[in-house]
Each structure stands twice: as structure tokens, then as C-alpha cells.
Short mmCIF file of C-alpha atoms in Angstrom, two decimals:
data_model
loop_
_atom_site.label_atom_id
_atom_site.label_comp_id
_atom_site.label_asym_id
_atom_site.label_seq_id
_atom_site.Cartn_x
_atom_site.Cartn_y
_atom_site.Cartn_z
CA MET A 1 -2.86 -2.47 26.46
CA ALA A 2 0.62 -3.12 23.83
CA ARG A 3 3.91 -2.93 26.30
CA ILE A 4 6.81 -3.84 24.12
CA ALA A 5 10.38 -5.11 25.25
CA PHE A 6 12.85 -2.92 23.46
CA ILE A 7 15.43 -5.05 21.58
CA LEU A 8 18.42 -2.87 22.14
CA LEU A 9 21.89 -3.38 19.88
CA THR A 10 24.89 -2.01 21.41
CA HIS A 11 28.04 -1.23 21.05
CA LYS A 12 29.78 1.80 22.54
CA ASP A 13 29.03 5.40 24.54
CA PRO A 14 27.94 2.87 28.16
CA GLN A 15 26.22 6.44 30.06
CA ARG A 16 23.95 6.41 26.62
CA VAL A 17 23.19 3.20 26.30
CA ILE A 18 22.48 2.87 30.47
CA ASP A 19 20.11 5.73 30.18
CA GLN A 20 18.47 4.64 27.14
CA ALA A 21 17.13 2.26 29.22
CA ARG A 22 15.67 4.06 31.93
CA ARG A 23 14.33 5.82 29.84
CA LEU A 24 12.42 3.20 28.04
CA THR A 25 11.81 1.00 30.93
CA ALA A 26 10.10 4.22 33.00
CA SER A 27 7.43 4.35 30.78
CA GLY A 28 6.27 0.72 32.15
CA ASP A 29 7.69 -0.83 29.25
CA PHE A 30 11.20 -3.42 29.01
CA VAL A 31 14.68 -3.70 27.52
CA ALA A 32 17.07 -6.66 26.53
CA ILE A 33 20.31 -5.32 25.38
CA HIS A 34 23.38 -7.01 23.32
CA PHE A 35 26.66 -5.56 24.03
CA ASP A 36 28.76 -5.72 20.97
CA ARG A 37 31.64 -7.86 22.88
CA ASN A 38 33.90 -6.27 20.17
CA ALA A 39 33.67 -3.02 22.81
CA PRO A 40 35.85 -3.08 26.26
CA ALA A 41 34.83 -5.34 28.34
CA GLU A 42 34.57 -3.01 31.29
CA ASP A 43 31.58 -0.72 29.61
CA TYR A 44 29.86 -4.20 29.95
CA ARG A 45 30.21 -4.37 32.88
CA ARG A 46 29.63 -0.90 34.25
CA ILE A 47 25.70 -0.70 32.42
CA ARG A 48 25.47 -4.72 33.86
CA ASP A 49 26.79 -3.00 37.12
CA ALA A 50 24.00 0.61 37.18
CA LEU A 51 20.98 -2.02 35.82
CA ALA A 52 21.10 -4.36 37.65
CA ASP A 53 18.68 -3.41 39.80
CA SER A 54 16.08 -2.59 36.97
CA PRO A 55 13.05 -5.40 37.15
CA GLY A 56 12.64 -4.40 33.21
CA VAL A 57 16.53 -4.99 32.15
CA THR A 58 17.19 -8.80 30.35
CA PHE A 59 20.66 -9.03 28.55
CA ALA A 60 21.16 -11.48 25.95
CA ALA A 61 23.44 -14.52 27.46
CA ARG A 62 25.76 -14.56 25.25
CA ARG A 63 28.44 -11.90 23.05
CA MET A 64 29.26 -11.69 19.13
CA LYS A 65 31.65 -9.73 18.10
CA CYS A 66 29.00 -8.31 15.17
CA GLY A 67 30.35 -7.14 11.85
CA TRP A 68 28.67 -5.34 9.70
CA GLY A 69 27.11 -7.74 6.66
CA ASP A 70 27.63 -10.59 8.50
CA TRP A 71 25.34 -13.73 10.43
CA SER A 72 26.59 -11.95 13.87
CA LEU A 73 24.32 -9.46 13.56
CA VAL A 74 21.60 -12.12 13.50
CA ALA A 75 22.41 -13.95 15.53
CA ALA A 76 22.99 -11.16 18.40
CA THR A 77 19.48 -9.63 17.76
CA LEU A 78 18.06 -13.54 18.69
CA GLU A 79 19.87 -13.93 21.50
CA THR A 80 18.67 -10.74 22.62
CA LEU A 81 14.81 -11.83 21.22
CA ARG A 82 15.14 -14.92 23.55
CA ALA A 83 16.10 -13.08 26.49
CA ALA A 84 13.77 -10.73 26.05
CA ALA A 85 10.88 -13.81 25.55
CA ARG A 86 11.85 -15.35 28.27
CA ASP A 87 11.75 -12.55 30.63
CA PHE A 88 9.46 -10.17 30.43
CA PRO A 89 5.83 -12.44 29.37
CA GLN A 90 3.76 -9.50 29.91
CA ALA A 91 5.07 -8.51 26.19
CA THR A 92 2.77 -7.82 23.67
CA HIS A 93 5.12 -6.32 20.73
CA PHE A 94 9.17 -6.69 20.59
CA TYR A 95 10.87 -4.10 18.92
CA LEU A 96 14.00 -3.88 17.70
CA LEU A 97 16.28 -0.25 18.32
CA SER A 98 20.08 0.41 18.26
CA GLY A 99 21.78 2.43 20.20
CA ASP A 100 20.96 5.25 18.25
CA CYS A 101 17.88 5.63 18.01
CA MET A 102 15.39 8.11 20.01
CA PRO A 103 11.62 8.97 20.10
CA ILE A 104 9.86 10.26 18.43
CA LYS A 105 6.71 10.15 20.11
CA SER A 106 5.79 9.42 23.63
CA ALA A 107 5.00 5.90 25.08
CA GLU A 108 1.65 6.16 25.81
CA TYR A 109 0.83 6.90 21.59
CA ALA A 110 3.65 4.06 20.46
CA ARG A 111 1.38 2.10 22.59
CA SER A 112 -2.37 3.04 21.56
CA PHE A 113 -0.69 3.43 18.02
CA LEU A 114 0.33 -0.63 18.55
CA ASP A 115 -3.76 -0.82 19.98
CA GLY A 116 -4.76 -0.02 16.50
CA GLU A 117 -4.47 -2.90 14.52
CA ASP A 118 -3.07 -6.49 15.18
CA CYS A 119 0.12 -7.10 13.46
CA ASP A 120 3.38 -7.00 12.27
CA TYR A 121 5.10 -3.77 10.77
CA ILE A 122 8.66 -4.58 8.93
CA GLU A 123 10.23 -3.33 6.06
CA SER A 124 9.28 -7.33 3.77
CA VAL A 125 8.91 -6.92 -0.07
CA ASP A 126 10.17 -9.56 -2.67
CA PHE A 127 13.73 -9.69 -2.34
CA PHE A 128 13.92 -10.89 -7.23
CA ASP A 129 11.32 -8.96 -8.14
CA GLY A 130 11.60 -5.81 -4.93
CA ASN A 131 14.42 -3.63 -6.91
CA TRP A 132 14.60 -3.06 -2.93
CA ILE A 133 18.79 -3.37 -3.83
CA LYS A 134 19.95 0.55 -5.45
CA THR A 135 23.50 -0.69 -4.75
CA GLY A 136 26.43 -3.51 -4.70
CA ILE A 137 26.20 -7.45 -5.59
CA ARG A 138 21.73 -9.00 -5.34
CA ASP A 139 21.49 -12.28 -6.55
CA GLU A 140 25.61 -13.51 -5.08
CA ARG A 141 24.01 -12.49 -1.19
CA LEU A 142 22.53 -15.61 -2.22
CA ILE A 143 23.13 -17.83 -3.88
CA TYR A 144 26.83 -17.94 -3.36
CA ARG A 145 28.24 -18.79 0.52
CA HIS A 146 29.67 -16.10 2.48
CA TRP A 147 32.96 -16.59 4.60
CA PHE A 148 34.50 -13.17 4.56
CA ASN A 149 32.65 -9.85 5.88
CA GLU A 150 33.40 -7.74 2.61
CA ARG A 151 34.50 -4.77 4.94
CA ARG A 152 37.40 -6.49 7.36
CA ASN A 153 39.24 -8.11 3.62
CA LYS A 154 37.39 -7.21 0.53
CA THR A 155 40.19 -9.42 -1.22
CA LEU A 156 39.52 -12.90 0.44
CA PHE A 157 35.25 -11.93 -0.22
CA TYR A 158 35.81 -11.31 -4.02
CA ALA A 159 38.25 -13.79 -3.89
CA SER A 160 35.85 -15.91 -3.01
CA ILE A 161 33.09 -15.10 -5.47
CA ASP A 162 34.67 -15.38 -8.38
CA LEU A 163 35.81 -18.78 -7.66
CA GLN A 164 32.66 -19.88 -6.38
CA LYS A 165 31.08 -18.35 -9.39
CA ARG A 166 34.62 -19.58 -11.98
CA LEU A 167 33.17 -23.90 -10.22
CA GLY A 168 29.59 -22.52 -10.54
CA LEU A 169 28.26 -23.80 -7.45
CA ASN A 170 25.64 -21.87 -7.62
CA ARG A 171 23.97 -22.78 -4.38
CA ARG A 172 19.82 -23.23 -3.95
CA LEU A 173 17.29 -21.39 -2.22
CA PRO A 174 15.75 -23.51 1.33
CA GLU A 175 12.65 -25.42 -0.55
CA GLY A 176 9.74 -23.35 0.73
CA LEU A 177 11.19 -20.33 1.16
CA GLN A 178 10.03 -16.69 0.04
CA ILE A 179 13.29 -14.86 0.10
CA MET A 180 11.68 -10.54 1.53
CA ILE A 181 14.33 -7.61 1.94
CA GLY A 182 14.14 -4.55 4.18
CA SER A 183 15.03 -2.69 6.95
CA GLN A 184 16.22 -4.55 9.74
CA TRP A 185 14.45 -2.74 12.22
CA TRP A 186 10.91 -4.13 12.94
CA CYS A 187 7.89 -4.58 15.02
CA LEU A 188 6.34 -7.41 16.05
CA ARG A 189 4.09 -9.12 17.61
CA ARG A 190 4.15 -11.96 20.63
CA GLN A 191 2.89 -13.98 18.57
CA THR A 192 5.16 -13.63 15.89
CA VAL A 193 7.84 -13.78 16.98
CA GLU A 194 7.75 -17.08 18.98
CA ALA A 195 6.00 -18.52 15.94
CA VAL A 196 9.63 -17.74 14.33
CA LEU A 197 11.04 -18.79 16.57
CA ASP A 198 9.72 -22.18 16.44
CA LEU A 199 11.06 -22.63 12.99
CA ILE A 200 14.14 -21.53 13.93
CA ALA A 201 14.72 -24.84 16.52
CA GLY A 202 12.94 -27.04 14.07
CA TRP A 203 14.65 -25.92 10.53
CA PRO A 204 18.42 -26.04 11.09
CA GLN A 205 18.63 -26.24 7.95
CA MET A 206 17.64 -23.25 7.19
CA VAL A 207 19.56 -21.36 9.31
CA ARG A 208 22.90 -22.87 7.89
CA PHE A 209 21.79 -20.70 4.17
CA PHE A 210 21.27 -17.37 6.07
CA ARG A 211 24.22 -17.86 8.34
CA THR A 212 26.69 -17.41 4.74
CA THR A 213 24.50 -14.84 3.06
CA TRP A 214 25.25 -11.18 2.73
CA ILE A 215 24.10 -9.15 4.90
CA PRO A 216 21.62 -11.22 6.17
CA ASP A 217 19.81 -8.82 8.68
CA GLU A 218 17.73 -7.32 5.16
CA THR A 219 16.27 -10.65 4.62
CA PHE A 220 16.20 -13.24 7.78
CA PHE A 221 13.31 -12.39 9.96
CA GLN A 222 11.83 -10.15 6.40
CA THR A 223 12.33 -13.69 5.68
CA LEU A 224 10.15 -16.13 8.23
CA VAL A 225 8.59 -13.31 9.44
CA ALA A 226 6.35 -13.51 6.15
CA HIS A 227 6.40 -17.05 5.75
CA VAL A 228 4.95 -17.28 9.95
CA VAL A 229 2.51 -14.67 9.46
CA PRO A 230 -0.41 -14.11 5.93
CA ARG A 231 0.69 -11.52 4.08
CA ALA A 232 -3.35 -9.30 5.18
CA ARG A 233 -1.59 -9.22 9.22
CA ILE A 234 1.78 -7.37 8.06
CA ARG A 235 2.20 -3.66 7.29
CA SER A 236 5.86 -3.36 5.12
CA ARG A 237 7.17 -0.36 6.56
CA SER A 238 9.22 0.33 9.60
CA LEU A 239 8.35 1.84 12.78
CA THR A 240 11.59 3.76 12.37
CA PHE A 241 12.81 6.87 10.63
CA LEU A 242 15.34 6.95 8.50
CA MET A 243 17.35 8.47 5.96
CA PHE A 244 19.94 8.13 3.01
CA THR A 245 22.44 10.22 1.66
CA ASP A 246 23.42 10.53 -1.68
CA TYR A 247 26.13 8.59 -1.36
CA GLY A 248 23.89 5.14 0.81
CA MET A 249 25.25 6.63 4.21
CA PRO A 250 22.53 6.89 6.78
CA VAL A 251 21.17 10.29 7.80
CA THR A 252 22.64 11.97 11.36
CA PHE A 253 19.71 13.81 13.36
CA TYR A 254 20.87 17.45 15.02
CA ASN A 255 19.47 19.62 17.51
CA ASP A 256 17.28 21.93 15.11
CA HIS A 257 15.72 18.89 13.75
CA TYR A 258 13.33 18.29 16.28
CA ASP A 259 10.41 19.85 14.63
CA LEU A 260 10.65 18.25 11.52
CA LEU A 261 11.14 14.40 13.69
CA LEU A 262 8.31 14.19 15.37
CA ARG A 263 5.66 15.64 12.52
CA GLN A 264 6.92 12.27 11.00
CA ASP A 265 4.69 9.17 10.68
CA PHE A 266 6.76 6.99 13.18
CA LEU A 267 7.17 6.48 16.17
CA PHE A 268 11.70 6.62 16.69
CA ALA A 269 14.46 7.63 14.64
CA ARG A 270 18.19 7.29 14.03
CA LYS A 271 20.93 8.28 13.87
CA ILE A 272 20.42 10.41 16.42
CA SER A 273 23.48 12.23 17.11
CA GLY A 274 26.38 11.62 19.84
CA GLU A 275 27.09 15.54 20.14
CA ALA A 276 22.61 16.63 19.87
CA LEU A 277 23.01 16.71 23.31
CA ASP A 278 19.83 19.59 23.01
CA LEU A 279 18.15 16.98 21.00
CA ARG A 280 18.18 13.45 23.23
CA GLN A 281 17.29 15.72 26.34
CA ARG A 282 14.00 16.72 24.56
CA LEU A 283 12.80 13.55 22.76
CA GLY A 284 14.14 12.35 26.10
CA GLN A 285 11.45 13.43 27.57
CA LEU A 286 9.12 13.23 25.28
CA TRP A 287 8.17 9.31 25.60
CA GLN A 288 7.05 10.21 29.18
CA ALA A 289 4.84 12.95 27.61
CA GLU A 290 0.74 12.50 28.17
CA ASP A 291 -1.74 13.89 26.16
CA GLN A 292 0.43 15.06 23.45
CA ALA A 293 -1.01 15.64 20.35
CA PHE A 294 1.60 14.97 17.25
CA PRO A 295 0.49 16.81 13.95
CA ILE A 296 1.44 14.45 10.62
CA SER A 297 2.96 15.96 7.87
CA ALA A 298 5.94 13.82 7.34
CA GLU A 299 7.50 15.29 4.20
CA GLY A 300 11.09 14.73 6.07
CA PRO A 301 12.72 13.19 3.05
CA ARG A 302 11.24 15.79 0.78
CA LEU A 303 12.62 18.13 3.16
CA PHE A 304 15.68 16.94 3.39
CA GLY A 305 16.14 16.42 -0.56
CA PHE A 306 15.13 20.10 -1.29
CA LEU A 307 17.96 20.83 1.10
CA THR A 308 20.53 19.35 0.05
CA GLY A 309 19.64 19.15 -3.27
CA ARG A 310 20.34 23.00 -2.79
CA GLY A 311 23.60 22.46 -2.96
CA ARG A 312 24.93 20.20 -5.94
CA ILE A 313 24.20 23.71 -8.61
CA GLY A 314 25.48 21.79 -11.29
CA ARG A 315 24.98 18.49 -11.27
CA ARG A 316 22.00 17.38 -12.68
CA PHE A 317 21.58 18.70 -15.57
CA ALA A 318 24.30 16.35 -17.50
CA PRO A 319 22.67 16.32 -21.09
CA ARG A 320 21.35 12.80 -21.51
CA PHE A 321 22.93 10.46 -24.48
CA TRP A 322 19.32 9.92 -26.29
CA GLU A 323 18.83 13.37 -26.76
CA THR A 324 21.92 14.47 -27.80
CA ASP A 325 21.41 13.58 -31.14
CA GLY A 326 17.93 14.40 -33.95
CA SER A 327 17.42 18.20 -34.34
CA LEU A 328 13.75 19.78 -34.13
CA GLY A 329 14.28 21.34 -37.70
CA ARG A 330 16.29 24.09 -38.74
CA SER A 331 13.57 26.17 -40.28
CA ARG A 332 12.02 26.02 -36.85
CA VAL A 333 10.59 27.97 -33.77
CA VAL A 334 10.19 27.21 -29.38
CA HIS A 335 8.65 29.92 -27.83
CA LEU A 336 9.17 29.18 -24.38
CA ILE A 337 7.23 31.75 -21.85
CA VAL A 338 9.47 30.53 -18.65
CA ALA A 339 7.55 31.46 -14.86
CA LYS A 340 7.69 30.06 -11.91
CA LYS A 341 4.12 31.21 -11.55
CA TRP A 342 2.17 28.64 -13.84
CA HIS A 343 -0.70 30.83 -13.55
CA ILE A 344 0.62 33.77 -15.23
CA ALA A 345 2.31 32.16 -17.59
CA LYS A 346 -1.44 29.82 -18.57
CA ARG A 347 -3.24 33.27 -19.00
CA LEU A 348 -0.56 34.32 -21.80
CA THR A 349 -1.57 31.05 -23.52
CA ARG A 350 -4.87 31.26 -22.77
CA ARG A 351 -4.51 34.84 -25.08
CA ILE A 352 -2.13 33.43 -27.43
CA ARG A 353 -4.10 30.93 -28.75
CA THR A 354 -7.02 33.24 -29.38
CA LEU A 355 -4.76 36.54 -30.32
CA THR A 356 -2.52 34.39 -32.93
CA GLU A 357 -2.27 31.43 -35.10
CA ILE A 358 0.30 29.99 -33.32
CA PRO A 359 -0.12 27.08 -31.37
CA ALA A 360 0.54 27.64 -27.76
CA VAL A 361 0.14 25.20 -24.48
CA ASP A 362 0.96 25.19 -21.48
CA TYR A 363 3.39 23.71 -18.79
CA VAL A 364 4.20 19.49 -20.96
CA PHE A 365 6.53 18.29 -18.73
CA ASN A 366 5.02 18.96 -15.34
CA GLU A 367 1.05 18.54 -16.26
CA THR A 368 -0.55 15.30 -17.75
CA GLU A 369 -3.49 17.99 -19.49
CA ALA A 370 -1.45 20.98 -20.68
CA GLY A 371 -3.65 21.89 -24.19
CA LEU A 372 -1.91 19.62 -26.09
CA PRO A 373 -2.72 17.68 -29.10
CA ASP A 374 -3.14 13.38 -29.98
CA MET A 375 0.47 12.00 -29.35
CA GLY A 376 0.56 8.96 -28.65
CA GLY A 377 2.95 6.21 -26.40
CA VAL A 378 5.65 9.65 -25.91
CA ALA A 379 2.91 11.05 -24.27
CA SER A 380 1.53 9.33 -21.40
CA SER A 381 3.67 9.59 -18.39
CA LEU A 382 5.24 12.71 -17.58
CA ALA A 383 8.77 11.04 -17.13
CA LYS A 384 8.32 10.15 -21.01
CA ARG A 385 7.61 13.05 -22.29
CA GLU A 386 10.83 14.41 -20.50
CA ARG A 387 12.83 11.67 -22.11
CA HIS A 388 11.82 11.96 -25.11
CA ARG A 389 10.84 15.58 -25.46
CA ARG A 390 12.26 16.50 -29.27
CA ALA A 391 10.43 13.31 -30.56
CA LEU A 392 7.80 14.85 -28.15
CA LEU A 393 8.13 18.71 -29.74
CA LYS A 394 8.41 17.07 -33.37
CA LEU A 395 5.43 15.39 -33.01
CA MET A 396 4.07 18.68 -31.56
CA PHE A 397 5.33 20.68 -34.65
CA GLU A 398 3.53 18.07 -37.06
CA ARG A 399 0.04 17.19 -35.87
CA PHE A 400 -0.08 21.32 -34.96
CA GLU A 401 1.28 21.39 -38.76
CA PHE A 402 3.18 24.65 -37.86
CA ASP A 403 6.52 25.68 -37.89
CA ARG A 404 6.18 28.30 -34.08
CA LEU A 405 5.13 26.17 -31.15
CA VAL A 406 4.84 28.26 -27.10
CA LEU A 407 4.47 25.97 -24.33
CA CYS A 408 5.65 26.62 -20.71
CA LEU A 409 8.18 26.19 -18.33
CA ASP A 410 9.56 25.97 -14.73
CA PRO A 411 12.55 28.22 -14.33
CA ALA A 412 13.53 24.61 -12.08
CA ALA A 413 13.33 23.11 -15.07
CA LEU A 414 16.90 24.94 -17.10
CA SER A 415 18.21 21.25 -18.14
CA LEU A 416 15.32 21.31 -20.40
CA ILE A 417 15.84 25.35 -21.93
CA ARG A 418 19.36 25.00 -21.65
CA ASP A 419 18.68 21.74 -24.58
CA PHE A 420 16.05 23.40 -26.05
CA ALA A 421 18.56 26.41 -26.86
CA ALA A 422 21.26 24.01 -28.60
CA ASP A 423 18.97 22.94 -30.29
CA ARG A 424 18.94 23.91 -34.56
CA ALA A 425 15.54 25.88 -34.19
CA GLU A 426 15.39 28.60 -32.60
CA ALA A 427 14.61 29.07 -29.41
CA ARG A 428 13.31 31.95 -27.94
CA ILE A 429 12.77 32.56 -24.34
CA LEU A 430 10.51 35.06 -22.76
CA PHE A 431 11.81 35.31 -18.38
CA ILE A 432 8.09 36.62 -16.27
CA ASP A 433 9.70 37.96 -14.03
CA SER A 434 7.34 37.78 -10.49
CA ARG A 435 7.27 39.31 -6.68
CA PHE A 436 7.25 36.36 -4.35
CA ASP A 437 5.13 37.59 -1.63
CA ASP A 438 5.49 35.36 2.13
CA ASP A 439 1.89 33.41 0.94
CA TYR A 440 2.52 32.78 -1.98
CA LEU A 441 5.84 31.21 -0.70
CA ARG A 442 3.94 28.90 2.02
CA GLY A 443 1.54 27.41 -1.28
CA HIS A 444 4.82 27.25 -3.02
CA MET A 445 6.29 25.06 -0.45
CA ARG A 446 3.43 23.42 0.59
CA ARG A 447 3.00 21.51 -3.18
CA MET A 448 6.09 21.50 -3.42
CA GLY A 449 5.69 18.54 0.12
CA LEU A 450 8.31 20.61 1.52
CA ALA A 451 5.37 22.12 4.79
CA SER A 452 1.67 21.14 5.43
CA ASP A 453 -1.66 22.55 7.19
CA SER A 454 0.46 21.59 10.29
CA THR A 455 3.89 22.49 9.63
CA PRO A 456 3.99 24.82 12.81
CA PRO A 457 4.72 29.00 12.01
CA GLU A 458 8.83 28.91 13.15
CA MET A 459 9.29 25.80 10.02
CA TYR A 460 7.45 28.50 7.58
CA ARG A 461 9.29 31.24 9.36
CA ARG A 462 13.26 29.66 8.99
CA LEU A 463 11.89 28.10 5.49
CA LEU A 464 10.95 30.97 3.51
CA PRO A 465 13.88 32.90 3.42
CA VAL A 466 15.91 29.56 2.31
CA VAL A 467 13.06 29.07 -0.09
CA ARG A 468 13.35 32.41 -1.12
CA GLY A 469 16.31 32.86 -1.84
CA ASP A 470 16.32 28.71 -4.39
CA LEU A 471 14.27 30.67 -6.26
CA GLU A 472 15.84 33.48 -7.01
CA ASP A 473 18.34 31.85 -7.74
CA GLU A 474 17.13 29.86 -10.39
CA ALA A 475 15.95 33.64 -12.09
CA GLU A 476 19.74 34.58 -11.89
CA ARG A 477 20.71 31.27 -13.37
CA LEU A 478 18.66 31.58 -16.23
CA ARG A 479 19.62 35.08 -17.16
CA ASP A 480 23.85 33.73 -16.02
CA MET A 481 22.84 31.80 -19.17
CA GLU A 482 22.80 34.87 -21.65
CA PHE A 483 20.99 32.91 -24.65
CA GLU A 484 19.79 35.06 -27.74
CA HIS A 485 17.10 35.22 -28.05
CA PHE A 486 16.35 36.51 -25.00
CA GLU A 487 13.00 39.01 -23.26
CA THR A 488 11.43 39.72 -20.01
CA MET A 489 8.24 41.18 -18.68
CA ALA A 490 6.92 41.26 -15.34
CA GLY A 491 3.61 43.56 -13.29
CA HIS A 492 6.16 46.08 -11.74
CA LEU A 493 6.83 47.14 -15.52
CA PRO A 494 5.24 49.79 -17.71
CA ALA A 495 2.84 48.35 -20.34
CA ASP A 496 4.92 49.23 -23.58
CA LEU A 497 7.27 47.47 -22.12
CA ASN A 498 5.85 44.86 -21.82
CA ALA A 499 4.58 44.32 -25.19
CA GLY A 500 7.78 45.19 -26.83
CA ALA A 501 9.43 42.28 -25.33
CA ILE A 502 6.07 40.15 -26.21
CA ALA A 503 6.26 41.30 -29.99
CA ARG A 504 9.77 40.23 -30.26
CA PHE A 505 9.50 36.96 -28.72
CA LEU A 506 6.70 35.97 -30.60
CA ASP A 507 7.36 38.23 -33.66
CA VAL A 508 3.12 39.81 -34.15
CA PRO A 509 2.24 43.18 -34.97
CA ALA A 510 3.06 46.05 -32.54
CA ALA A 511 -1.01 46.16 -31.45
CA ILE A 512 -1.68 42.62 -31.07
CA ALA A 513 1.95 42.51 -28.55
CA GLN A 514 -0.44 45.42 -26.62
CA ASP A 515 -3.46 42.72 -26.54
CA LEU A 516 -1.57 40.65 -25.21
CA ALA A 517 0.71 42.66 -22.35
CA ALA A 518 -2.70 44.23 -21.53
CA THR A 519 -4.29 40.82 -20.53
CA PRO A 520 -7.02 41.30 -18.36
CA LYS A 521 -5.50 40.25 -14.18
CA LEU A 522 -2.38 38.60 -16.19
CA PHE A 523 -0.54 39.04 -13.13
CA ALA A 524 -2.89 38.85 -10.26
CA ASP A 525 -2.00 36.07 -8.07
#
């Protein structure tokens, strides 16, 4: 059975460290602690005194003054890892944690999970080809030597890089070592830890290289584990759930995140707010739970992105530079059916194809199969279609050999709607106004990935008004744009009003518009 030695890196709040160590060892596991030497000495003494009688707790032999981005974090981890490997021979796995981490599964579940597969869990992708670094310097992390910390002395940090660059002081990477990168939070088997420590002891030049790289906690263990362990035995992922905001800052979890955290496919989560006392208490009790099931839905990142994105209206709809030139042509008409309930819009386009000669396609920017003719490479992916939206429509006009075209758009696609309305071609909009009952909204949440079959009723209850309000807001923003040619139809409106809207939208005779409005089960869900 798996027994875990937790490598606990901490720098503040001694009582929280004490509580965390007692909680984790109460299940029969172990804890090795490093407490930052930048912290007050009396805080460290308090931790040592409180845990002196705990046989499952040990401490790093040396304490480091840790700084974000530099070697000290790796050095602190190594000191603590060596202590754990020495003092806890029964440990089968070594799990790196911070003081802001809390369990989101039980110890029973964690052991069963680790027993299920003989492998290491560490995110490890190729440094140069993996596209893992999104912002900041990249190759410069490795090829130049870093003696200064960017956060403590930004001027010297960048001056040092510029000087090395001007003098051509690029250095070679350690021969025979493929540099890997990934999250610093890992869980490794004992044999892997022992192999890494042996490699470090026998290869001092490699250690000297990493000592002067930038942010080595994202490359050191990731590289060494991949060097000593076959790829088939590495799962390139962390078992600690964390997310980042649009600004690159870690998301902090609070009391109302308990249900969301438990449904993620991870064993621990960070960062848990120090003020979230109820969440901390519940997660602390969870570690001791027995026979508890954990339905996994893993919708956390998508749900967080949805909820935070709602507060950024207007920022995502800026025109793309490659769309600012070109036109569909003054003589052409684009008929846009805008509907959140896609099945209604597609019933109408199917009927339009039957009763008129106007070409009509479906949600070409949302669905691969949308009634498109052969368009070549420009239609090979949804991303390419949206990126080359006007080129796509021009080709569609040419393929259909017609100067009018009907297509469907979701109300959320305001950038597309605004772009087509601004073209020299005439754009007409038919908005299908829909009512959304709770059953539809639940299905909508599942389709968006905000919920799953295992999502508890309480989460649905809390999300329903949020999602309903979001859909209503989409419709209001569409109306507020005050397009010149804008019609509305709805299932609750009289048939003659819907027929009139269709007649003006498509410029078809009244009889055909009435037949279209009377499409069987048009508004049925």
C-alpha cells in the first residue's frame, strides 16, 4: 500500500503549518518540512516545539532564504527531500506541497490512486518545442547565467542579460540532457527520488548549470526525472489542482468552492485562502474520511473561465487586423439567423432550402458539418473559418453562384455579427427570441462543460440564475446594437408577426413567408 512522504515548503503562518503536518500524519503518512529562513526565527521554533513528539515529522537539515525564480527553491526542496528519504524508509511516494495546499480527496482515495499505476506524476514537456512558456523570457532562462533575481533587482537582472548577449556569452546545455519544463508540483516514487539524488551526487557540472538558470523549479526535477525514468512511466501532469487568471496569477479558492474542488481529478489543490476557514476545516476533515465516493467532472477551469469572463464584456470583441480590409461586395446580401437554440435555426434553414432558391447553411463557425459545399483548406477547421471569415463567405457566394446567403450564428458571436453588419454588403438579421426553462439551461451547462452528469443539484441551483442572466444579457446586447435590418421572431408571437419578420428578412412573397413560419414543430424543444 502506498505511503506518502509530503515535502512541505512553507514560509509563513506557523499554526497553519502545524495543523497541516498533524492532519497529514494522522492518516499514517509522513511530512518533511522546510520553513523559509526569511521568516522569523521564533516562528520556526514554534513549529519545531509543537511537532517535536510527532514521529511522522522531520525537518530539512538546512533552511534556505528562498526567492521566487532562483535556485533557492530547488535547494530547499532537495534538502527536504533528502531528509524525507533518509528518515522515512517506509515511504513509497514523495509529494511536493506548499503551505497553501489542501487535500481535495481522502487519504484512502489518494493511496488507492497511487497504487493503481506504477508511475511518476510530474508535468514534463520539451522546453524548446512544448510551447509551455506563455510570457516572459524563454531561451534566455537557460543560455545565460542569472546571478540576480528579477523581483529583487530588475535593473541588474536585465542588464546582466543584455551584457551577456552583447558579449556573445551563450553557454551550452549539459551534454546528453534534454531540458524539460512543467509545473513544480509533483509526486514521485521512491526509486525515482533515489535515482535523481544519485544523479545529482555524480554530476556536479549539471547542478552548477541549473544553479544559474532562471526559474529552475520549473525545469530541474522535470528534466532529471525524464532523464532517469522511461517516458512510459511518467504521467506528464500534476496531481495538485491549480489555475491561473488572465493576468498569470494563481486562482485563490474560498469557502464556496468546496463542491467544485472535490470534483476535480486531482488529490490536492492550491491556493486555498487563509481566510477561507470553513473550507480549510472541511478539507482537513476530508483527508480522514473513509468509504467516500468522489464523482469526477473536472469542469473547474471552464467554469472559472466562464464566470470570470462574464465581467469582461466588450474586451474580447475587438476587430482582428486581417479582417479590416476587403469586402463581400456591395451587391450581396448576408442573411444572419441569430439563435441560441440551434435546433430551431436549423429547422428554419432546412425549410428555406426547400421553399426558396436562397442558399442556406447552418452554424458554420460552430459545427464542422454545417451544409457547406466543398470549400478547400479555408474550411478545414473551425478556428480557420473564423480567422478567415470574409474569405470563407466570398468562396461560399462563388460556390453557390448566388448573391444572397443565409447562415446561422450564436448570439454569443457578437464579433462576427458586428463584423458582417459593418461590411459593404447588406446584412440582415433575424433574431429568434427563445425562452429558457431549467431543463434547457441544465443541458446548456453540460454542453458548455460547466457541468456534467455528476454535478450535484446544489451546484445546478446556484448556476441556473447566473447562466440564465448571461443568455438574457446576450440578447440585450444584440438588440442594443440597433442594426439597420433587424427582425425578431419567437414561439410566443402570433404566426402572422413571425411571417412578416421572415418576409422582410428574406425578401420573399407573403405566402412563402407564411409557410416558413408554419414549419412543423419549428419551436419545439
